[in-house]
Short mmCIF file of C-alpha atoms in Angstrom, two decimals:
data_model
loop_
_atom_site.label_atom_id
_atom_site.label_comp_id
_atom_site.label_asym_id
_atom_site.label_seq_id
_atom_site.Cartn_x
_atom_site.Cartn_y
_atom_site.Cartn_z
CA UNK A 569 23.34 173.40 138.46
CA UNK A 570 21.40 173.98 135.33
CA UNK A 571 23.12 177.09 133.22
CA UNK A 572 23.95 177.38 129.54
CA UNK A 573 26.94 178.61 128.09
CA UNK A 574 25.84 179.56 124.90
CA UNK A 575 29.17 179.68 122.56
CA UNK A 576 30.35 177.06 120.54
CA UNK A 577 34.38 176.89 121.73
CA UNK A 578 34.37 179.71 124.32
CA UNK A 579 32.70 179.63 127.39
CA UNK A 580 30.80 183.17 128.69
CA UNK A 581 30.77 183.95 131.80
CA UNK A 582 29.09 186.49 134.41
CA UNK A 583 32.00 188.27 136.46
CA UNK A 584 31.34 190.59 139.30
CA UNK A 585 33.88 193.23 140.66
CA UNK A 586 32.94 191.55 144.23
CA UNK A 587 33.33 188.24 142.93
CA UNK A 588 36.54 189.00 141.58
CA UNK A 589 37.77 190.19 145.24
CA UNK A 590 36.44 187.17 146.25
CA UNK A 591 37.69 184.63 143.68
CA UNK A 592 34.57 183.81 142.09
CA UNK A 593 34.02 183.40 139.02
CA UNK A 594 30.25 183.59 137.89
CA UNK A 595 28.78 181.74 135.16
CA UNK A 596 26.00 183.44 133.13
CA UNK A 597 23.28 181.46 131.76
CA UNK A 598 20.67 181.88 129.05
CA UNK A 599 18.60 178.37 129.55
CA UNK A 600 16.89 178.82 131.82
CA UNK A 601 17.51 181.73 133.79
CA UNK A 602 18.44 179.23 136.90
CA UNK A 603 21.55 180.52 138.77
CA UNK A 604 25.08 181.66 138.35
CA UNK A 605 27.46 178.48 138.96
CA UNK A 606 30.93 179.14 140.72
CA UNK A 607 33.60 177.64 139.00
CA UNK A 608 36.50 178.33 141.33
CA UNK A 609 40.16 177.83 142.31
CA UNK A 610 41.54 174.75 143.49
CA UNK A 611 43.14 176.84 146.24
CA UNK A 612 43.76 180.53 146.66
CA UNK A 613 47.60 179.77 145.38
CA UNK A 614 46.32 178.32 141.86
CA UNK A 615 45.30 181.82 140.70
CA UNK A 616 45.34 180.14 136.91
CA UNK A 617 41.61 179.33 137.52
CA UNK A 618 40.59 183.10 138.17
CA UNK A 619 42.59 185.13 136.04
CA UNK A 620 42.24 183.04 132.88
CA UNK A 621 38.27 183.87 133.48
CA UNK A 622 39.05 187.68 134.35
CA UNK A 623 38.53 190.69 131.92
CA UNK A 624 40.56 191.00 129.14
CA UNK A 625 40.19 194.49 126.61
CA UNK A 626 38.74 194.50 123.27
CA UNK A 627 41.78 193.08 121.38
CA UNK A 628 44.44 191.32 123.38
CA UNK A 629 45.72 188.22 122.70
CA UNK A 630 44.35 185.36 122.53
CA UNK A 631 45.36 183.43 125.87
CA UNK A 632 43.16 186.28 127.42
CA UNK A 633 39.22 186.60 127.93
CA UNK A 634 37.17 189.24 127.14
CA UNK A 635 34.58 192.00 128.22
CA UNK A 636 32.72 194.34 126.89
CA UNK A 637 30.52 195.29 129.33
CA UNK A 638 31.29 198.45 132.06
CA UNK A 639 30.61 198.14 135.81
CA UNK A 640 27.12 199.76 136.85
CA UNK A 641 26.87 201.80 139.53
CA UNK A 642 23.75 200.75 141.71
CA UNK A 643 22.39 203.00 144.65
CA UNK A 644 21.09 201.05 147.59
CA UNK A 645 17.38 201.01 146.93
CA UNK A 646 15.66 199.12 150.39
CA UNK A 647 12.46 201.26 150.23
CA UNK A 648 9.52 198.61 150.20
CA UNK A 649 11.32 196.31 150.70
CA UNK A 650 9.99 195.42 154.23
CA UNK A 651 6.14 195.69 152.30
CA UNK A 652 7.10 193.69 149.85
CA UNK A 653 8.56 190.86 152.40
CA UNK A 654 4.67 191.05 153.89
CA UNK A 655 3.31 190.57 150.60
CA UNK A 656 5.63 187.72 149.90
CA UNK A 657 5.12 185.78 152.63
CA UNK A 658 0.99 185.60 152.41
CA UNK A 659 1.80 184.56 148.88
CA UNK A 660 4.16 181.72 150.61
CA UNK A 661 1.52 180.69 153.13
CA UNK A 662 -0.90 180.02 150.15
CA UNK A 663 1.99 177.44 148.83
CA UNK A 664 1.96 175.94 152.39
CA UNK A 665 5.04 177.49 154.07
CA UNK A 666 4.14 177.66 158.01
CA UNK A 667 3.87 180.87 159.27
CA UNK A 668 7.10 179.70 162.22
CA UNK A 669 8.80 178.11 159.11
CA UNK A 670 8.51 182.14 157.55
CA UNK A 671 9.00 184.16 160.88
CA UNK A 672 12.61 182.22 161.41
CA UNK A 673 13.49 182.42 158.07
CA UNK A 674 13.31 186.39 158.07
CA UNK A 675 14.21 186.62 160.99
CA UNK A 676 17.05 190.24 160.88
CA UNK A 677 16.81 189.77 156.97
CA UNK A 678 17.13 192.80 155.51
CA UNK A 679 17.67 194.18 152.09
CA UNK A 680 20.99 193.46 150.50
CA UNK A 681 22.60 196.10 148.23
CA UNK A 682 25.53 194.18 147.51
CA UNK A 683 24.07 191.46 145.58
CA UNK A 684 22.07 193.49 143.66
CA UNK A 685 25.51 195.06 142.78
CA UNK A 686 26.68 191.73 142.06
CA UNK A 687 23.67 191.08 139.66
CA UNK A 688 23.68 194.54 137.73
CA UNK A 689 27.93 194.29 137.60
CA UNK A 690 27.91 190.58 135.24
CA UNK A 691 29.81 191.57 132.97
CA UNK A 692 30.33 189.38 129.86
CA UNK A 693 33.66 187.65 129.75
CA UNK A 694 34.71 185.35 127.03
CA UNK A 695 37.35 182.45 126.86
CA UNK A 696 38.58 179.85 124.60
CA UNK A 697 38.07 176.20 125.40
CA UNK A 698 41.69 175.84 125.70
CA UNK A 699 42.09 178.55 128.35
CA UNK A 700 38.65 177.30 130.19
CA UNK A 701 40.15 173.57 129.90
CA UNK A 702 43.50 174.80 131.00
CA UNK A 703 42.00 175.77 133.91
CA UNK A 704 39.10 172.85 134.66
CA UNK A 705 42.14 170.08 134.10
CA UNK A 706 45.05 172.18 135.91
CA UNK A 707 47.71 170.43 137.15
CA UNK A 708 46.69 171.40 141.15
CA UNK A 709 42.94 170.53 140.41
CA UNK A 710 44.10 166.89 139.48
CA UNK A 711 46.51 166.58 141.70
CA UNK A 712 43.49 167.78 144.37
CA UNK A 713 41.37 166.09 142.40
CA UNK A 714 43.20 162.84 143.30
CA UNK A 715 43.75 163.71 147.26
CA UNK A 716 40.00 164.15 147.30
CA UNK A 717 39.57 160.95 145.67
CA UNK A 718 41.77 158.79 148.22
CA UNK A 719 40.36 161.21 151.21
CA UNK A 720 36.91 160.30 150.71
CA UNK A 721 37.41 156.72 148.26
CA UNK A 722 34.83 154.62 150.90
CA UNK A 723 32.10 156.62 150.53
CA UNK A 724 32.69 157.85 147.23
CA UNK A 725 32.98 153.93 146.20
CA UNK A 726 29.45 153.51 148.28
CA UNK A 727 28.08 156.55 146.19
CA UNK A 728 29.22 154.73 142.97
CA UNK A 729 27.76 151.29 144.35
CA UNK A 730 24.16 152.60 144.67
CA UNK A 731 23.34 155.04 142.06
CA UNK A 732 26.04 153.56 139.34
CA UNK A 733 28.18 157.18 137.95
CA UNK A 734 31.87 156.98 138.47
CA UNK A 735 33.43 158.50 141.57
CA UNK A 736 35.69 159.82 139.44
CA UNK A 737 33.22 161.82 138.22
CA UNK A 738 31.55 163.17 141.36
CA UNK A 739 34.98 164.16 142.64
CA UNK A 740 35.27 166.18 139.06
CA UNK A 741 31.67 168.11 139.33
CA UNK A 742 32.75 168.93 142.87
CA UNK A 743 36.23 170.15 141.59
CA UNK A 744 34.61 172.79 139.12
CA UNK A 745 32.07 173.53 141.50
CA UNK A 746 33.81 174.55 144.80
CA UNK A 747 37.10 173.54 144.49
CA UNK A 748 36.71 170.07 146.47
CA UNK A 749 34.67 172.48 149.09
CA UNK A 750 36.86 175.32 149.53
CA UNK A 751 34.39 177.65 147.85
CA UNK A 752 31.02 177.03 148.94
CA UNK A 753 29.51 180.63 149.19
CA UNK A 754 29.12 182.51 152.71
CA UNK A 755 25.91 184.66 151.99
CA UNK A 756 22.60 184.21 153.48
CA UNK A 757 20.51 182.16 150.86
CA UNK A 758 17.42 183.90 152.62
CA UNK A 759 18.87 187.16 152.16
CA UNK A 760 19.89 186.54 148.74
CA UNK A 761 16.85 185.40 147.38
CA UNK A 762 14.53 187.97 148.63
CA UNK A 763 16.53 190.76 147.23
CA UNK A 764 16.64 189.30 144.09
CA UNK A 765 12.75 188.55 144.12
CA UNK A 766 12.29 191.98 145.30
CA UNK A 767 14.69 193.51 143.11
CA UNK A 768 12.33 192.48 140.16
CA UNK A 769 14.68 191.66 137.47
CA UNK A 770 14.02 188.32 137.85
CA UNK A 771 11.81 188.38 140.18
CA UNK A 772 9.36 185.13 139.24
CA UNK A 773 12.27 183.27 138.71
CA UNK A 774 13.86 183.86 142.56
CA UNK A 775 11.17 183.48 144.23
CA UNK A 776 10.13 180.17 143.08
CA UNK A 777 13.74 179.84 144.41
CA UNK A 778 12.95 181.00 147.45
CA UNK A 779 10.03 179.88 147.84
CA UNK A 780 12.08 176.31 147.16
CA UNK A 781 14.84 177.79 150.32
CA UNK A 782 11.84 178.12 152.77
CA UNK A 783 10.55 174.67 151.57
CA UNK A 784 14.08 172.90 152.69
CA UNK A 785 13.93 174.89 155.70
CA UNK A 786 10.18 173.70 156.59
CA UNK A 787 11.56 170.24 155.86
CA UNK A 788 14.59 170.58 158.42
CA UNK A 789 17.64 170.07 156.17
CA UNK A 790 19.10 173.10 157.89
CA UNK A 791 18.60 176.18 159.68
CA UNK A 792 18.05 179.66 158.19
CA UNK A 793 21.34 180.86 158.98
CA UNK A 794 23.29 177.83 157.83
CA UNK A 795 22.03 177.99 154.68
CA UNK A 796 24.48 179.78 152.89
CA UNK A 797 25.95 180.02 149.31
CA UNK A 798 26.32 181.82 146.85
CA UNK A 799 24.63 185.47 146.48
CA UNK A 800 22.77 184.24 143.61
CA UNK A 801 21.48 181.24 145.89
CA UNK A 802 24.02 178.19 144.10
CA UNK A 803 24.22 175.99 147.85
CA UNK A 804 26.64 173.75 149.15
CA UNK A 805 29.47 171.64 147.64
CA UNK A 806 28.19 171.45 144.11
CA UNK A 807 26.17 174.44 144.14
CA UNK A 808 22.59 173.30 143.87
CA UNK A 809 19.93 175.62 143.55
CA UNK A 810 17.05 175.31 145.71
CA UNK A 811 14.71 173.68 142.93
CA UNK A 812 17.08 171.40 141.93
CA UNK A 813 18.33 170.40 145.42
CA UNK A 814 14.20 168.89 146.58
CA UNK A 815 14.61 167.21 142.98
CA UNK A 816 17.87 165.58 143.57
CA UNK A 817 19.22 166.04 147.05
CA UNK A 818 19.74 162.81 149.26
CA UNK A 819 19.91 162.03 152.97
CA UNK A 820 23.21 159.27 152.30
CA UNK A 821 23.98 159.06 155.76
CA UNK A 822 20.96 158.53 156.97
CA UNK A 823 21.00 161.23 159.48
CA UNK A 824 17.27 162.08 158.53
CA UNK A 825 18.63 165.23 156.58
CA UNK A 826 20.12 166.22 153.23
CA UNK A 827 23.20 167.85 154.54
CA UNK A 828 24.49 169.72 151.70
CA UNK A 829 26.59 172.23 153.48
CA UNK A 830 27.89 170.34 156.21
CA UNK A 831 31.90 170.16 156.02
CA UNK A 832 31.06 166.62 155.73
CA UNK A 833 30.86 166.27 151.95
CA UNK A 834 28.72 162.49 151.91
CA UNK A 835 25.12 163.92 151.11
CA UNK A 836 25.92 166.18 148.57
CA UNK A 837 28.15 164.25 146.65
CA UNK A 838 25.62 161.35 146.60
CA UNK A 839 23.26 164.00 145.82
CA UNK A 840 25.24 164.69 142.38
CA UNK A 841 25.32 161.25 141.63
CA UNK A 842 21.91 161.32 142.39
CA UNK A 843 21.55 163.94 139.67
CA UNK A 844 23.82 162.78 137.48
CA UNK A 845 21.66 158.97 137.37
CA UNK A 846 18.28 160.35 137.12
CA UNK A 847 19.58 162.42 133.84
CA UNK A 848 20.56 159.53 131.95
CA UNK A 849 24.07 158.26 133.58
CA UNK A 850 25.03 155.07 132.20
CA UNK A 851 28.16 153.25 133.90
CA UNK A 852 30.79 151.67 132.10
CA UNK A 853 30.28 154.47 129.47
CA UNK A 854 32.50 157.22 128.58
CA UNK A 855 31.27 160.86 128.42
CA UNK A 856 33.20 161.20 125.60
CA UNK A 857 37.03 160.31 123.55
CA UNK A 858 39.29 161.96 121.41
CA UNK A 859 39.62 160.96 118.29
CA UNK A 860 41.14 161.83 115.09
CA UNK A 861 39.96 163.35 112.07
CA UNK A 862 40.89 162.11 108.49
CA UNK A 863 41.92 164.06 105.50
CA UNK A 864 38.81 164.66 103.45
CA UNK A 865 36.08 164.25 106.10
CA UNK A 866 33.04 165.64 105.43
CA UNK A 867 32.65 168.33 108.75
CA UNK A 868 28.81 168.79 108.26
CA UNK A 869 28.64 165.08 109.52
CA UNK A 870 30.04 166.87 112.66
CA UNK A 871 26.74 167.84 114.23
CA UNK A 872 24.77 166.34 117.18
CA UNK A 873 22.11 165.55 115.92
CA UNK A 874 24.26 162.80 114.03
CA UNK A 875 24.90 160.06 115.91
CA UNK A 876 26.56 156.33 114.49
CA UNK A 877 28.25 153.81 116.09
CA UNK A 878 31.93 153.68 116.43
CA UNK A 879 32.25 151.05 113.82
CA UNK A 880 30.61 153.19 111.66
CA UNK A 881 32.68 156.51 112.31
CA UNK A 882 35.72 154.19 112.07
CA UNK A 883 34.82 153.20 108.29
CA UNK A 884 34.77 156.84 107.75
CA UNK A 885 38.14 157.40 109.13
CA UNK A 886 37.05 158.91 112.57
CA UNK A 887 39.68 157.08 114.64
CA UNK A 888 40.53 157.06 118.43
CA UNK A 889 44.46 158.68 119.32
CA UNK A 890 46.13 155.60 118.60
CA UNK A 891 44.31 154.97 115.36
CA UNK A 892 42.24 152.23 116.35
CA UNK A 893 38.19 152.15 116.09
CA UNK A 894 36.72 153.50 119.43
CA UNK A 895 35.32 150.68 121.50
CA UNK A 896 31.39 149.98 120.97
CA UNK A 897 29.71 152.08 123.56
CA UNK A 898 26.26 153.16 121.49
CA UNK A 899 25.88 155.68 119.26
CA UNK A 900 27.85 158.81 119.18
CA UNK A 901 28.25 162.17 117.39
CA UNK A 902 31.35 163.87 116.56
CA UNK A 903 31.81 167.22 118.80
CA UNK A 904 34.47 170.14 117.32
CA UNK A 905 34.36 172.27 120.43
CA UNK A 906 37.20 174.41 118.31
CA UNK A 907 36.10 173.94 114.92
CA UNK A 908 38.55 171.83 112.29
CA UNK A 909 41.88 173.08 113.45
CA UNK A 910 41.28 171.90 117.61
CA UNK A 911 40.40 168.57 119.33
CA UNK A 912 38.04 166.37 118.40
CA UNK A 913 35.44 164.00 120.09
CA UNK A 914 33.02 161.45 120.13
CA UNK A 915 30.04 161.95 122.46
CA UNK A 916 28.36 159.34 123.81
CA UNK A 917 24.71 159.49 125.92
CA UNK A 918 26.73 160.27 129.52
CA UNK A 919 27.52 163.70 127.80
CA UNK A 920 23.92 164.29 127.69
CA UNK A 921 24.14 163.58 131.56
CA UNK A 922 26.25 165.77 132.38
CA UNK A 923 24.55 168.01 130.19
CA UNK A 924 22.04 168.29 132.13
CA UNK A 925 23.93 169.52 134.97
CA UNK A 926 25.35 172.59 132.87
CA UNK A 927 24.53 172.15 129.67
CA UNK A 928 27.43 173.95 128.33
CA UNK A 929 30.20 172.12 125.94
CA UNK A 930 32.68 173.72 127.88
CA UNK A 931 31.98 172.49 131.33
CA UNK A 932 31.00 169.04 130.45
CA UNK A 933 34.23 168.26 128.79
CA UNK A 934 35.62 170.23 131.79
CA UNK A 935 33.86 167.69 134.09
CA UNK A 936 34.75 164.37 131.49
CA UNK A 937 38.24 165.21 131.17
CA UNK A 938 39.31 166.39 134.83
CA UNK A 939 37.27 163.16 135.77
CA UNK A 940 39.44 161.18 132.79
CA UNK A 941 42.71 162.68 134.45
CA UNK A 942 41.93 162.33 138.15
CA UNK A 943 41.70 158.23 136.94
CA UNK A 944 44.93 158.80 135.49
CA UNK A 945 43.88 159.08 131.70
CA UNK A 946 45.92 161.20 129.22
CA UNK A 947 45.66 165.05 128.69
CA UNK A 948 44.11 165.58 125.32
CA UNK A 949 46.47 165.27 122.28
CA UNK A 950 45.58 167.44 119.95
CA UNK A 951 46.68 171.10 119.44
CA UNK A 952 43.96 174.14 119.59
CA UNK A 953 43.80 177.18 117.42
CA UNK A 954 45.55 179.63 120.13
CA UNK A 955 46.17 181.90 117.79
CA UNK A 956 42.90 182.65 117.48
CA UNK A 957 40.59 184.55 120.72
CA UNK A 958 37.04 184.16 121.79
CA UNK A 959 34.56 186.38 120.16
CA UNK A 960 32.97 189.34 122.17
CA UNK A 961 28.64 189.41 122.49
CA UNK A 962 28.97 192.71 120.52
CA UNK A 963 31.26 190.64 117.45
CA UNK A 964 29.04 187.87 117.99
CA UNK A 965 26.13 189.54 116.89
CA UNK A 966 27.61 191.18 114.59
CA UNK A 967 28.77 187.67 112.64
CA UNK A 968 24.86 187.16 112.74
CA UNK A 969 24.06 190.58 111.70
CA UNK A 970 26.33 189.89 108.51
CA UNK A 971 25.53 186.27 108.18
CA UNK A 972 21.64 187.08 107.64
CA UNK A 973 22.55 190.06 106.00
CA UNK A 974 24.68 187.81 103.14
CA UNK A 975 21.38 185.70 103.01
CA UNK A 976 22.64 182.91 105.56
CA UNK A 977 19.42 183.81 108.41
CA UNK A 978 20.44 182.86 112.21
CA UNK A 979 16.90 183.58 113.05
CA UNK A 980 17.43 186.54 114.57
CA UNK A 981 20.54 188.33 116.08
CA UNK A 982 21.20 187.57 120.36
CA UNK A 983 24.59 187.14 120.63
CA UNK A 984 24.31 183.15 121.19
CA UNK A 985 26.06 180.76 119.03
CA UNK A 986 23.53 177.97 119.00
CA UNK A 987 22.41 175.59 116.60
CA UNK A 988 20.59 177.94 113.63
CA UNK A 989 23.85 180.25 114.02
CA UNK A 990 26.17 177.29 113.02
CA UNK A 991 24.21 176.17 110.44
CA UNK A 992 24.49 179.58 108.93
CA UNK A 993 27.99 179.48 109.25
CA UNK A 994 28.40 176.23 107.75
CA UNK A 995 26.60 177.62 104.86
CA UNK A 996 28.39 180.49 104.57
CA UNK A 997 31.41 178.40 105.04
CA UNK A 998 30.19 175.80 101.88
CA UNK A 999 29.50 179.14 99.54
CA UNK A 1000 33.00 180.16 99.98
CA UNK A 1001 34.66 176.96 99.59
CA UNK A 1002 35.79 176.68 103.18
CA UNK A 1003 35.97 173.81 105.64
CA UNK A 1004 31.92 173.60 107.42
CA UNK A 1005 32.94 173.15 110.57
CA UNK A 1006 30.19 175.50 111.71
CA UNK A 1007 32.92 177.36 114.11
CA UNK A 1008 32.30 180.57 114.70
CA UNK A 1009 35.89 182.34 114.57
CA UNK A 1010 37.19 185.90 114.53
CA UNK A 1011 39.17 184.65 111.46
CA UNK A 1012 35.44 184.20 109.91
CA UNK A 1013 34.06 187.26 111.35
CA UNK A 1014 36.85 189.62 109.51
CA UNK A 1015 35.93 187.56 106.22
CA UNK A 1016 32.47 188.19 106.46
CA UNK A 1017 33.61 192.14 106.62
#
């Protein structure tokens, strides 16, 4: 899975009505427009994991998320489709799908309302990191987390063996992803796909996915009808997407196919690791550790594009838990998911890694620390601002909106709290004589009104 979360300490999320019946929670992303990831419940009895993601109104407290985006009604719109499926597949014979590859493939697909419901009905949640991390590190995903690990620990140890990432940490991607397999996504890829590429909202972007679908299916992975997932297209145990699966996917057991949705978990948890090696992983290293931050620190050092060694962070008083220098594994930047008053980090390169699986803070430190606890490490130390709440898209905008408007430019005004946002706010935050910690708070919204 490739999707941003864009916010700096809150995590935003895509939610469908359907997917809420369902308990699935749908991620949103802004880079690129790849896929919704499912980030799910370890079990349908752990309901922490959904209703810590669901809607919240305007100005509840701050334990809760929030939308503010109303359902939209969508009317069944099927006419053309069946001309449009004619058009699409000459333009898939021209990318060398086999005319038997594309007749089996459609074969009783039809035009799918419901997802399109799905896709118009995302509605914008917002949550804390401490709720989202609540949830990624429950106490029934580790303890799942850990059953998974022992279940599965001889090929999960082979995994490690040959592409060098953690088991740990393959068990902790497929934890987020589909609850150790319990959520894996019933729809017809097929199906999926061509609505969406017919629907036209994104329609260059899914059908390069499914032209990616047919692809697997031409190679003989699977059959049509057994590849299912998601109704955005998100397949198998960790919810690849079809792009990313004939980048990454491997045939592990050597059955002559890359068996991703096969109760059998073996392929597509080597396929993770897989994933996870060719971005960057680096064994032996952490993704990240908590550390303490000294009285008097300088917070603008806080930023990732400033990385030192841990000697180096140690001289300025950036200490692990226990007050000792964090052991020397390369450079590292310091990481305030929750701005000065939450937890504190030091990244190393396997964050990057993960990273590139979903590139938002949220879910990697979701992924490092539920991989952390399944090996038995500590929960993290340090308390979090809870009396503060995750930021809406509409009050998000608006802090850039005010920010540029007090002469502190976020190059322009979307709603994302990226990089040029928090260095406005750390400006803003040095002009006022307040702690740069470039976090963009409600507290720091109602001073900038």
């Amino acid at each position: 899975m490739q999707w941003k979360i864009w916010t700096t300490g809150v995590l935003a999320i895509g939610l469908t009505m359907a997917d809420t019946a369902q308990a699935e929670a749908i991620w949103q992303s802004v880079r690129p427009l790849n896929r919704p990831d499912t980030a799910l419940p370890d079990t349908l009895t752990d309901p922490v994991s959904l209703i810590s993601v669901a809607a919240r109104p305007k100005l509840r407290p701050a334990t809760k998320a929030v939308t503010d985006t109303a359902k939209v009604e969508v009317v069944a719109s099927p006419a053309g489709f069946d001309r449009w499926v004619t058009g699409f597949k000459r333009r898939a014979r021209a990318q060398g799908i086999s005319a038997g590859t594309l007749d089996a493939a459609f074969r009783n697909v039809s035009y799918d309302a419901d997802v399109i419901r799905r896709d118009r009905n995302q509605s914008e949640f917002t949550k804390t990191i401490w709720d989202y991390l609540g949830s990624a590190a429950s106490a029934t995903r580790i303890a799942n987390g850990r059953i998974a690990l022992k279940n599965h620990n001889s090929t999960l140890t082979a995994i490690e063996k040959r592409y060098g990432v953690e088991k740990e940490v393959v068990v902790a991607v497929w934890g987020l992803e589909s609850a150790y397999g319990t959520f894996r996504g019933k729809n017809d890829v097929v199906t999926s796909l061509a609505t969406l590429s017919f629907d036209g909202r994104r329609g260059a972007f899914f059908e390069e996915q499914l032209i990616a679908a047919l692809k697997i299916l031409q190679n003989g992975d699977t059959s049509p009808r057994k590849m299912t997932g998601s109704w955005a297209g998100a397949m198998g145990h960790t919810q690849f997407i079809p792009t990313s699966y004939l980048s990454y996917a491997v045939d592990f057991d050597g059955d002559g196919r890359r068996d991703i949705w096969a109760e059998n978990p073996v392929d597509a948890l080597a396929s993770t690791a897989a994933y996870l090696k060719k971005s960057g992983w680096t064994k032996g290293q952490p993704w990240g550790v908590e550390v303490r931050i000294p009285k008097g620190f300088d917070y603008t050092l806080a930023d990732r594009k400033i990385r030192k060694s841990p000697g180096q962070w140690a001289r300025l008083g950036v200490v692990d838990m226990n007050g000792r220098a964090v052991p020397d594994h390369g450079r590292a930047s310091v990481l305030l998911p929750a701005g000065a008053q939450g937890a504190a980090f030091l990244i190393f390169d396997n964050f990057k890694a993960i990273e590139a699986y979903n590139s938002a803070d949220a879910y990697v430190i979701g992924v490092g620390h539920l991989s952390d606890r399944i090996k038995g490490g500590p929960a993290i130390r340090a308390s979090w601002p809870t009396d503060d709440r995750a930021l809406t898209r509409a009050e998000r905008e608006e802090m850039q909106r005010r920010l540029t408007g007090k002469g502190f430019s976020t190059q322009g005004i979307d709603g994302r709290i990226g990089p040029k946002t928090i260095d406005a706010v750390r400006s803003y935050q040095r002009a006022q004589g307040i702690v740069p910690d470039g976090y963009a708070s409600l507290t720091l919204l109602k001073r900038l009104r």
